[in-house]
Amino acid sequence: MRQDRGPGGSRRIITDAHGQELKEKVVHINRVAKVVKGGRRFSFNALVAVGDGKGKVGIATGKANEVSEAVRKAVDAAKRSMVQLPRVGNTIPHEVLGAHGAGRVLLKPAASGTGVIAGGPVRAVLECAGITDILTKSLGSNNPHNMVRATMDGLTRLVTARDVARERGIEVDQIAYRAPQEA
């Protein structure tokens, strides 16, 4: 297992059961105190994004009495919840607005070489997914849990030109679509 450390949290490269390398990014860790007879009892919640850097990404939370155990649980759950995202080159096929609770995230495709223009929680998900050229804007809550879930909502709503053509029963070249990477 190789390990990288980056700004805004830990980043690790892990290997799954199939020998595939996955990027793991801890988005947020929250300490929770429960008041009991003898004082306070602390536990931790970890929000983690996991992806293969090739369009597959998953997010999950883990809860435990230790940070490392909470992160491990979250990574295992995120691996199970991974979804394949449509991409056009290194960006997304079209503009989309994802929402979860009060969190809303606008995702816009960008020309090649733009980079990831995004805040912390949104950036973590996009980097794990392998999207390198994208513009984003957080429009609602800045709660990391809502922002990450809103990002995933937007990413799962993406469709390719091929999917749209298949639904309409026409050929792909009959759709007036030009990829942002070609602009």
PDB file of C-alpha atoms in Angstrom:
ATOM      1  CA  MET A   1       0.000   0.000   0.000  1.00  0.00           C
ATOM      2  CA  ARG A   2       1.403   3.362  -1.078  1.00  0.00           C
ATOM      3  CA  GLN A   3       0.485   6.482   0.862  1.00  0.00           C
ATOM      4  CA  ASP A   4       0.354  10.156  -0.142  1.00  0.00           C
ATOM      5  CA  ARG A   5      -0.470  13.094   2.092  1.00  0.00           C
ATOM      6  CA  GLY A   6      -2.128  16.148   0.610  1.00  0.00           C
ATOM      7  CA  PRO A   7      -3.567  19.448   1.759  1.00  0.00           C
ATOM      8  CA  GLY A   8      -6.882  19.240   3.565  1.00  0.00           C
ATOM      9  CA  GLY A   9      -6.765  15.634   4.744  1.00  0.00           C
ATOM     10  CA  SER A  10      -5.101  12.326   4.208  1.00  0.00           C
ATOM     11  CA  ARG A  11      -4.914  10.712   0.802  1.00  0.00           C
ATOM     12  CA  ARG A  12      -3.911   7.104   0.348  1.00  0.00           C
ATOM     13  CA  ILE A  13      -3.547   4.716  -2.541  1.00  0.00           C
ATOM     14  CA  ILE A  14      -5.012   1.344  -1.579  1.00  0.00           C
ATOM     15  CA  THR A  15      -5.485  -1.933  -3.438  1.00  0.00           C
ATOM     16  CA  ASP A  16      -8.831  -3.725  -3.533  1.00  0.00           C
ATOM     17  CA  ALA A  17      -9.509  -7.478  -3.702  1.00  0.00           C
ATOM     18  CA  HIS A  18      -9.163  -7.485  -7.517  1.00  0.00           C
ATOM     19  CA  GLY A  19      -5.694  -5.908  -7.403  1.00  0.00           C
ATOM     20  CA  GLN A  20      -7.037  -2.561  -8.627  1.00  0.00           C
ATOM     21  CA  GLU A  21      -5.500   0.613  -7.176  1.00  0.00           C
ATOM     22  CA  LEU A  22      -7.998   2.922  -5.478  1.00  0.00           C
ATOM     23  CA  LYS A  23      -7.588   6.485  -4.215  1.00  0.00           C
ATOM     24  CA  GLU A  24      -8.907   7.075  -0.712  1.00  0.00           C
ATOM     25  CA  LYS A  25      -9.539  10.582   0.606  1.00  0.00           C
ATOM     26  CA  VAL A  26     -10.754  11.407   4.111  1.00  0.00           C
ATOM     27  CA  VAL A  27     -13.126  14.346   3.603  1.00  0.00           C
ATOM     28  CA  HIS A  28     -14.179  15.080   7.181  1.00  0.00           C
ATOM     29  CA  ILE A  29     -13.807  13.669  10.690  1.00  0.00           C
ATOM     30  CA  ASN A  30     -16.290  14.640  13.399  1.00  0.00           C
ATOM     31  CA  ARG A  31     -15.864  14.016  17.131  1.00  0.00           C
ATOM     32  CA  VAL A  32     -19.088  13.274  18.996  1.00  0.00           C
ATOM     33  CA  ALA A  33     -19.390  13.377  22.801  1.00  0.00           C
ATOM     34  CA  LYS A  34     -21.944  11.362  24.724  1.00  0.00           C
ATOM     35  CA  VAL A  35     -22.385  12.426  28.338  1.00  0.00           C
ATOM     36  CA  VAL A  36     -22.574   9.436  30.689  1.00  0.00           C
ATOM     37  CA  LYS A  37     -22.450   9.033  34.451  1.00  0.00           C
ATOM     38  CA  GLY A  38     -18.641   9.003  34.599  1.00  0.00           C
ATOM     39  CA  GLY A  39     -18.110  11.954  32.238  1.00  0.00           C
ATOM     40  CA  ARG A  40     -17.945  12.213  28.472  1.00  0.00           C
ATOM     41  CA  ARG A  41     -17.517   9.313  26.085  1.00  0.00           C
ATOM     42  CA  PHE A  42     -16.090  10.295  22.687  1.00  0.00           C
ATOM     43  CA  SER A  43     -16.652   8.610  19.340  1.00  0.00           C
ATOM     44  CA  PHE A  44     -15.751   9.600  15.796  1.00  0.00           C
ATOM     45  CA  ASN A  45     -17.528   9.848  12.441  1.00  0.00           C
ATOM     46  CA  ALA A  46     -15.438   9.714   9.257  1.00  0.00           C
ATOM     47  CA  LEU A  47     -16.634  10.794   5.797  1.00  0.00           C
ATOM     48  CA  VAL A  48     -14.534   9.188   3.052  1.00  0.00           C
ATOM     49  CA  ALA A  49     -14.420   9.223  -0.760  1.00  0.00           C
ATOM     50  CA  VAL A  50     -12.896   6.278  -2.663  1.00  0.00           C
ATOM     51  CA  GLY A  51     -12.304   6.061  -6.412  1.00  0.00           C
ATOM     52  CA  ASP A  52     -10.178   4.408  -9.075  1.00  0.00           C
ATOM     53  CA  GLY A  53      -9.302   7.641 -10.900  1.00  0.00           C
ATOM     54  CA  LYS A  54     -10.988   6.292 -14.054  1.00  0.00           C
ATOM     55  CA  GLY A  55     -14.611   7.300 -13.482  1.00  0.00           C
ATOM     56  CA  LYS A  56     -15.576   5.028 -10.577  1.00  0.00           C
ATOM     57  CA  VAL A  57     -16.243   6.663  -7.202  1.00  0.00           C
ATOM     58  CA  GLY A  58     -18.043   5.941  -3.929  1.00  0.00           C
ATOM     59  CA  ILE A  59     -18.631   7.789  -0.659  1.00  0.00           C
ATOM     60  CA  ALA A  60     -19.555   6.574   2.814  1.00  0.00           C
ATOM     61  CA  THR A  61     -19.408   7.341   6.513  1.00  0.00           C
ATOM     62  CA  GLY A  62     -18.002   5.190   9.291  1.00  0.00           C
ATOM     63  CA  LYS A  63     -18.530   5.493  13.034  1.00  0.00           C
ATOM     64  CA  ALA A  64     -16.307   4.085  15.780  1.00  0.00           C
ATOM     65  CA  ASN A  65     -14.579   4.887  19.064  1.00  0.00           C
ATOM     66  CA  GLU A  66     -11.245   5.445  17.267  1.00  0.00           C
ATOM     67  CA  VAL A  67     -10.499   7.538  14.189  1.00  0.00           C
ATOM     68  CA  SER A  68      -8.596   4.784  12.358  1.00  0.00           C
ATOM     69  CA  GLU A  69     -11.411   2.289  12.855  1.00  0.00           C
ATOM     70  CA  ALA A  70     -14.020   4.836  11.692  1.00  0.00           C
ATOM     71  CA  VAL A  71     -11.970   5.531   8.535  1.00  0.00           C
ATOM     72  CA  ARG A  72     -11.534   1.786   7.843  1.00  0.00           C
ATOM     73  CA  LYS A  73     -15.297   1.197   8.153  1.00  0.00           C
ATOM     74  CA  ALA A  74     -16.020   4.154   5.878  1.00  0.00           C
ATOM     75  CA  VAL A  75     -13.542   2.946   3.231  1.00  0.00           C
ATOM     76  CA  ASP A  76     -15.082  -0.541   3.219  1.00  0.00           C
ATOM     77  CA  ALA A  77     -18.581   0.917   2.836  1.00  0.00           C
ATOM     78  CA  ALA A  78     -17.418   3.348   0.105  1.00  0.00           C
ATOM     79  CA  LYS A  79     -15.883   0.485  -1.892  1.00  0.00           C
ATOM     80  CA  ARG A  80     -19.242  -1.293  -1.824  1.00  0.00           C
ATOM     81  CA  SER A  81     -21.125   1.822  -2.971  1.00  0.00           C
ATOM     82  CA  MET A  82     -18.913   2.712  -5.959  1.00  0.00           C
ATOM     83  CA  VAL A  83     -20.674   3.836  -9.152  1.00  0.00           C
ATOM     84  CA  GLN A  84     -19.373   4.311 -12.715  1.00  0.00           C
ATOM     85  CA  LEU A  85     -19.613   7.886 -14.003  1.00  0.00           C
ATOM     86  CA  PRO A  86     -19.813   8.982 -17.646  1.00  0.00           C
ATOM     87  CA  ARG A  87     -16.880  11.175 -18.698  1.00  0.00           C
ATOM     88  CA  VAL A  88     -15.875  13.003 -21.860  1.00  0.00           C
ATOM     89  CA  GLY A  89     -12.101  13.077 -21.853  1.00  0.00           C
ATOM     90  CA  ASN A  90     -11.157  14.445 -18.429  1.00  0.00           C
ATOM     91  CA  THR A  91     -14.416  16.296 -17.771  1.00  0.00           C
ATOM     92  CA  ILE A  92     -18.154  15.636 -17.494  1.00  0.00           C
ATOM     93  CA  PRO A  93     -20.516  15.503 -20.508  1.00  0.00           C
ATOM     94  CA  HIS A  94     -22.814  18.382 -19.501  1.00  0.00           C
ATOM     95  CA  GLU A  95     -23.733  20.884 -16.791  1.00  0.00           C
ATOM     96  CA  VAL A  96     -25.685  19.480 -13.840  1.00  0.00           C
ATOM     97  CA  LEU A  97     -27.007  20.611 -10.456  1.00  0.00           C
ATOM     98  CA  GLY A  98     -26.819  18.081  -7.626  1.00  0.00           C
ATOM     99  CA  ALA A  99     -28.755  18.487  -4.398  1.00  0.00           C
ATOM    100  CA  HIS A 100     -28.968  16.823  -1.007  1.00  0.00           C
ATOM    101  CA  GLY A 101     -30.743  18.449   1.905  1.00  0.00           C
ATOM    102  CA  ALA A 102     -29.816  22.146   1.921  1.00  0.00           C
ATOM    103  CA  GLY A 103     -26.614  21.454  -0.047  1.00  0.00           C
ATOM    104  CA  ARG A 104     -26.585  22.184  -3.767  1.00  0.00           C
ATOM    105  CA  VAL A 105     -23.563  21.855  -6.039  1.00  0.00           C
ATOM    106  CA  LEU A 106     -23.333  23.098  -9.634  1.00  0.00           C
ATOM    107  CA  LEU A 107     -20.976  21.041 -11.823  1.00  0.00           C
ATOM    108  CA  LYS A 108     -19.905  22.470 -15.198  1.00  0.00           C
ATOM    109  CA  PRO A 109     -17.649  20.851 -17.802  1.00  0.00           C
ATOM    110  CA  ALA A 110     -14.420  22.688 -18.535  1.00  0.00           C
ATOM    111  CA  ALA A 111     -11.903  22.851 -21.366  1.00  0.00           C
ATOM    112  CA  SER A 112      -8.793  20.720 -21.195  1.00  0.00           C
ATOM    113  CA  GLY A 113      -6.134  22.187 -18.882  1.00  0.00           C
ATOM    114  CA  THR A 114      -8.572  24.059 -16.625  1.00  0.00           C
ATOM    115  CA  GLY A 115      -8.022  21.854 -13.584  1.00  0.00           C
ATOM    116  CA  VAL A 116     -10.391  21.118 -10.717  1.00  0.00           C
ATOM    117  CA  ILE A 117     -11.985  24.388  -9.599  1.00  0.00           C
ATOM    118  CA  ALA A 118     -13.779  23.196  -6.472  1.00  0.00           C
ATOM    119  CA  GLY A 119     -13.883  23.496  -2.698  1.00  0.00           C
ATOM    120  CA  GLY A 120     -12.633  20.841  -0.266  1.00  0.00           C
ATOM    121  CA  PRO A 121     -15.407  18.219  -0.044  1.00  0.00           C
ATOM    122  CA  VAL A 122     -16.388  18.503  -3.723  1.00  0.00           C
ATOM    123  CA  ARG A 123     -12.722  18.411  -4.808  1.00  0.00           C
ATOM    124  CA  ALA A 124     -12.125  15.187  -2.857  1.00  0.00           C
ATOM    125  CA  VAL A 125     -14.926  13.350  -4.683  1.00  0.00           C
ATOM    126  CA  LEU A 126     -13.893  14.659  -8.123  1.00  0.00           C
ATOM    127  CA  GLU A 127     -10.215  13.787  -7.613  1.00  0.00           C
ATOM    128  CA  CYS A 128     -11.115  10.243  -6.574  1.00  0.00           C
ATOM    129  CA  ALA A 129     -13.328   9.938  -9.667  1.00  0.00           C
ATOM    130  CA  GLY A 130     -10.465  11.025 -11.924  1.00  0.00           C
ATOM    131  CA  ILE A 131     -12.164  14.154 -13.251  1.00  0.00           C
ATOM    132  CA  THR A 132      -9.360  16.675 -13.813  1.00  0.00           C
ATOM    133  CA  ASP A 133     -11.086  19.518 -15.710  1.00  0.00           C
ATOM    134  CA  ILE A 134     -14.264  20.866 -14.110  1.00  0.00           C
ATOM    135  CA  LEU A 135     -15.829  24.046 -12.725  1.00  0.00           C
ATOM    136  CA  THR A 136     -17.993  23.824  -9.603  1.00  0.00           C
ATOM    137  CA  LYS A 137     -19.943  26.144  -7.360  1.00  0.00           C
ATOM    138  CA  SER A 138     -21.433  25.357  -3.963  1.00  0.00           C
ATOM    139  CA  LEU A 139     -24.827  27.066  -3.813  1.00  0.00           C
ATOM    140  CA  GLY A 140     -26.310  25.942  -0.508  1.00  0.00           C
ATOM    141  CA  SER A 141     -25.092  24.432   2.728  1.00  0.00           C
ATOM    142  CA  ASN A 142     -21.347  24.192   3.361  1.00  0.00           C
ATOM    143  CA  ASN A 143     -21.808  21.081   5.518  1.00  0.00           C
ATOM    144  CA  PRO A 144     -19.298  18.504   4.151  1.00  0.00           C
ATOM    145  CA  HIS A 145     -21.811  15.630   4.335  1.00  0.00           C
ATOM    146  CA  ASN A 146     -24.442  17.525   2.309  1.00  0.00           C
ATOM    147  CA  MET A 147     -21.869  18.832  -0.196  1.00  0.00           C
ATOM    148  CA  VAL A 148     -20.402  15.368  -0.852  1.00  0.00           C
ATOM    149  CA  ARG A 149     -23.829  13.791  -1.250  1.00  0.00           C
ATOM    150  CA  ALA A 150     -24.981  16.650  -3.506  1.00  0.00           C
ATOM    151  CA  THR A 151     -21.873  16.131  -5.647  1.00  0.00           C
ATOM    152  CA  MET A 152     -22.600  12.413  -5.936  1.00  0.00           C
ATOM    153  CA  ASP A 153     -26.237  13.200  -6.799  1.00  0.00           C
ATOM    154  CA  GLY A 154     -25.093  15.464  -9.631  1.00  0.00           C
ATOM    155  CA  LEU A 155     -22.527  12.960 -10.906  1.00  0.00           C
ATOM    156  CA  THR A 156     -25.043  10.100 -10.953  1.00  0.00           C
ATOM    157  CA  ARG A 157     -27.476  12.253 -13.006  1.00  0.00           C
ATOM    158  CA  LEU A 158     -24.964  12.603 -15.850  1.00  0.00           C
ATOM    159  CA  VAL A 159     -25.802  11.002 -19.186  1.00  0.00           C
ATOM    160  CA  THR A 160     -23.730  10.643 -22.343  1.00  0.00           C
ATOM    161  CA  ALA A 161     -24.769  11.599 -25.870  1.00  0.00           C
ATOM    162  CA  ARG A 162     -24.853   7.880 -26.700  1.00  0.00           C
ATOM    163  CA  ASP A 163     -27.387   7.249 -23.879  1.00  0.00           C
ATOM    164  CA  VAL A 164     -29.612  10.115 -25.069  1.00  0.00           C
ATOM    165  CA  ALA A 165     -29.454   8.882 -28.687  1.00  0.00           C
ATOM    166  CA  ARG A 166     -30.393   5.345 -27.597  1.00  0.00           C
ATOM    167  CA  GLU A 167     -33.411   6.662 -25.634  1.00  0.00           C
ATOM    168  CA  ARG A 168     -34.581   8.740 -28.599  1.00  0.00           C
ATOM    169  CA  GLY A 169     -33.972   5.911 -31.085  1.00  0.00           C
ATOM    170  CA  ILE A 170     -31.630   7.955 -33.306  1.00  0.00           C
ATOM    171  CA  GLU A 171     -27.947   7.989 -34.200  1.00  0.00           C
ATOM    172  CA  VAL A 172     -25.398   9.881 -32.068  1.00  0.00           C
ATOM    173  CA  ASP A 173     -24.368  12.194 -34.939  1.00  0.00           C
ATOM    174  CA  GLN A 174     -27.987  13.455 -35.235  1.00  0.00           C
ATOM    175  CA  ILE A 175     -27.726  15.049 -31.780  1.00  0.00           C
ATOM    176  CA  ALA A 176     -26.375  18.608 -31.783  1.00  0.00           C
ATOM    177  CA  TYR A 177     -23.780  17.987 -29.080  1.00  0.00           C
ATOM    178  CA  ARG A 178     -20.185  19.135 -28.948  1.00  0.00           C
ATOM    179  CA  ALA A 179     -17.967  17.917 -26.086  1.00  0.00           C
ATOM    180  CA  PRO A 180     -16.418  20.670 -23.900  1.00  0.00           C
ATOM    181  CA  GLN A 181     -12.961  19.190 -24.518  1.00  0.00           C
ATOM    182  CA  GLU A 182     -13.389  19.911 -28.247  1.00  0.00           C
ATOM    183  CA  ALA A 183     -14.334  23.583 -27.723  1.00  0.00           C
TER     184      ALA A 183
END
